[in-house]
């Protein structure tokens, strides 16, 4: 499948990995829009939020909990979790992903 995020998950394209579990992969956004900008993605190829099915409920719960865990580990005081859905919603990569963004000035390192 010609999907850039599937290739990142498989290691075919390099990334700065932040977290990996059985179902979830997280890495630094290559073009950060904030001091902290992590992409949290399901390993399963789901095109977008618009393509979610009932059976994806568990994986989507895991996705959000992983974002929370990363934010806690990095001691972020506050952050935004954003899904862009569809071209009109600003989605450029057709593999569902959650943006974890934070301008936290107390976080010394971009994660
Ligand atoms: P979206 O507009 O919601 O589809 O966001 C896609 C995000 O993927 C953008 O913020 C890009 O900077 C990011 N991105 C694209 N290619 C890569 C890559 N190879 N490694 C890391 N992030 C990427």
Tab-separated table of C-alpha atoms and ligand atoms in Angstrom:
chain	number	residue	atom	x	y	z
A	1	UNK	CA	0.000	0.000	0.000
A	2	UNK	CA	1.401	3.389	-0.985
A	3	UNK	CA	0.800	5.141	2.349
A	4	UNK	CA	3.548	7.272	3.884
A	5	UNK	CA	2.418	6.604	7.479
A	6	UNK	CA	2.210	2.830	6.864
A	7	UNK	CA	5.797	3.061	5.581
A	8	UNK	CA	6.849	4.983	8.708
A	9	UNK	CA	5.183	2.361	10.936
A	10	UNK	CA	6.944	-0.436	8.988
A	11	UNK	CA	10.300	1.348	9.214
A	12	UNK	CA	10.590	1.814	5.438
A	13	UNK	CA	10.695	5.591	5.963
A	14	UNK	CA	12.647	6.947	8.955
A	15	UNK	CA	10.902	8.837	11.727
A	16	UNK	CA	11.631	10.116	15.226
A	17	UNK	CA	9.643	7.558	17.195
A	18	UNK	CA	8.092	8.654	20.484
A	19	UNK	CA	6.004	5.590	21.353
A	20	UNK	CA	5.102	2.169	19.984
A	21	UNK	CA	2.685	-0.524	21.147
A	22	UNK	CA	0.850	-3.391	19.486
A	23	UNK	CA	-1.732	-1.099	17.897
A	24	UNK	CA	-0.335	2.429	18.093
A	25	UNK	CA	2.733	4.291	16.751
A	26	UNK	CA	3.708	7.881	17.597
A	27	UNK	CA	6.411	10.063	16.066
A	28	UNK	CA	7.480	13.685	15.704
A	29	UNK	CA	5.799	15.732	13.022
A	30	UNK	CA	8.408	16.573	10.371
A	31	UNK	CA	7.048	20.114	10.072
A	32	UNK	CA	6.046	21.055	13.640
A	33	UNK	CA	3.338	23.698	14.008
A	34	UNK	CA	4.105	24.169	17.730
A	35	UNK	CA	7.010	23.584	20.081
A	36	UNK	CA	5.656	20.102	20.718
A	37	UNK	CA	4.017	18.345	17.775
A	38	UNK	CA	3.598	14.577	17.870
A	39	UNK	CA	1.501	12.446	15.527
A	40	UNK	CA	-0.238	9.466	17.141
A	41	UNK	CA	-1.459	6.917	14.613
A	42	UNK	CA	-3.127	3.507	14.632
A	43	UNK	CA	-0.981	0.824	12.980
A	44	UNK	CA	-4.117	-0.341	11.211
A	45	UNK	CA	-4.587	1.630	8.005
A	46	UNK	CA	-7.751	3.664	8.521
A	47	UNK	CA	-8.085	6.468	5.992
A	48	UNK	CA	-9.655	9.082	8.270
A	49	UNK	CA	-12.134	9.656	11.068
A	50	UNK	CA	-14.731	9.595	8.301
A	51	UNK	CA	-13.875	5.928	7.658
A	52	UNK	CA	-14.156	4.709	11.265
A	53	UNK	CA	-16.360	1.709	12.003
A	54	UNK	CA	-17.885	0.514	15.240
A	55	UNK	CA	-15.156	-2.122	15.572
A	56	UNK	CA	-12.536	0.668	15.763
A	57	UNK	CA	-13.870	1.866	19.130
A	58	UNK	CA	-11.121	0.164	21.171
A	59	UNK	CA	-8.254	1.343	18.977
A	60	UNK	CA	-9.505	4.927	19.062
A	61	UNK	CA	-9.677	4.789	22.850
A	62	UNK	CA	-6.084	3.529	22.908
A	63	UNK	CA	-5.035	6.324	20.551
A	64	UNK	CA	-6.285	9.052	22.868
A	65	UNK	CA	-4.888	7.366	25.982
A	66	UNK	CA	-1.450	7.123	24.316
A	67	UNK	CA	-1.579	10.850	23.522
A	68	UNK	CA	-2.426	11.533	27.180
A	69	UNK	CA	0.420	9.270	28.339
A	70	UNK	CA	2.958	11.056	26.090
A	71	UNK	CA	1.729	14.446	27.343
A	72	UNK	CA	2.054	13.278	30.958
A	73	UNK	CA	5.521	11.808	30.418
A	74	UNK	CA	6.673	15.107	28.940
A	75	UNK	CA	4.950	17.009	31.759
A	76	UNK	CA	3.015	19.226	29.383
A	77	UNK	CA	0.906	21.746	31.271
A	78	UNK	CA	-1.648	21.828	28.471
A	79	UNK	CA	-2.082	20.658	24.910
A	80	UNK	CA	-4.467	20.214	21.999
A	81	UNK	CA	-5.539	16.961	20.378
A	82	UNK	CA	-6.652	17.450	16.785
A	83	UNK	CA	-8.037	15.183	14.083
A	84	UNK	CA	-8.250	16.672	10.611
A	85	UNK	CA	-10.837	14.774	8.577
A	86	UNK	CA	-10.990	14.969	4.789
A	87	UNK	CA	-9.298	17.514	2.482
A	88	UNK	CA	-11.853	20.149	3.438
A	89	UNK	CA	-10.924	19.490	7.076
A	90	UNK	CA	-7.226	20.047	6.400
A	91	UNK	CA	-6.218	16.370	6.162
A	92	UNK	CA	-3.278	15.869	3.785
A	93	UNK	CA	-2.160	12.350	4.732
A	94	UNK	CA	-4.814	9.672	4.224
A	95	UNK	CA	-3.931	7.585	7.288
A	96	UNK	CA	-5.865	8.600	10.391
A	97	UNK	CA	-3.677	10.504	12.872
A	98	UNK	CA	-4.084	12.493	16.040
A	99	UNK	CA	-2.038	15.693	16.335
A	100	UNK	CA	-0.712	16.293	19.878
A	101	UNK	CA	0.385	19.923	19.920
A	102	UNK	CA	1.543	22.095	22.770
A	103	UNK	CA	3.238	25.453	23.060
A	104	UNK	CA	4.382	24.515	26.577
A	105	UNK	CA	7.315	26.807	27.315
A	106	UNK	CA	8.343	24.726	30.348
A	107	UNK	CA	9.034	21.706	28.168
A	108	UNK	CA	12.736	22.153	27.377
A	109	UNK	CA	12.945	19.632	24.585
A	110	UNK	CA	10.837	19.293	21.515
A	111	UNK	CA	9.485	15.767	21.815
B	1	LIG	P1	-2.759	16.418	8.193
B	1	LIG	O1	-2.732	17.740	7.484
B	1	LIG	O2	-3.718	16.390	9.348
B	1	LIG	O3	-2.975	15.263	7.226
B	1	LIG	O4	-1.334	16.268	8.826
B	1	LIG	C1	-0.312	15.538	8.229
B	1	LIG	C2	0.933	15.835	9.012
B	1	LIG	O5	1.907	14.883	8.653
B	1	LIG	C3	1.548	17.229	8.734
B	1	LIG	O6	1.587	17.962	9.950
B	1	LIG	C4	2.927	16.906	8.191
B	1	LIG	O7	3.902	17.814	8.625
B	1	LIG	C5	3.173	15.500	8.716
B	1	LIG	N1	4.085	14.680	7.935
B	1	LIG	C6	4.058	14.448	6.602
B	1	LIG	N2	5.057	13.631	6.240
B	1	LIG	C7	5.724	13.321	7.379
B	1	LIG	C8	6.849	12.509	7.669
B	1	LIG	N3	7.514	11.832	6.720
B	1	LIG	N4	7.273	12.420	8.951
B	1	LIG	C9	6.621	13.094	9.928
B	1	LIG	N5	5.545	13.865	9.716
B	1	LIG	C10	5.101	13.988	8.458
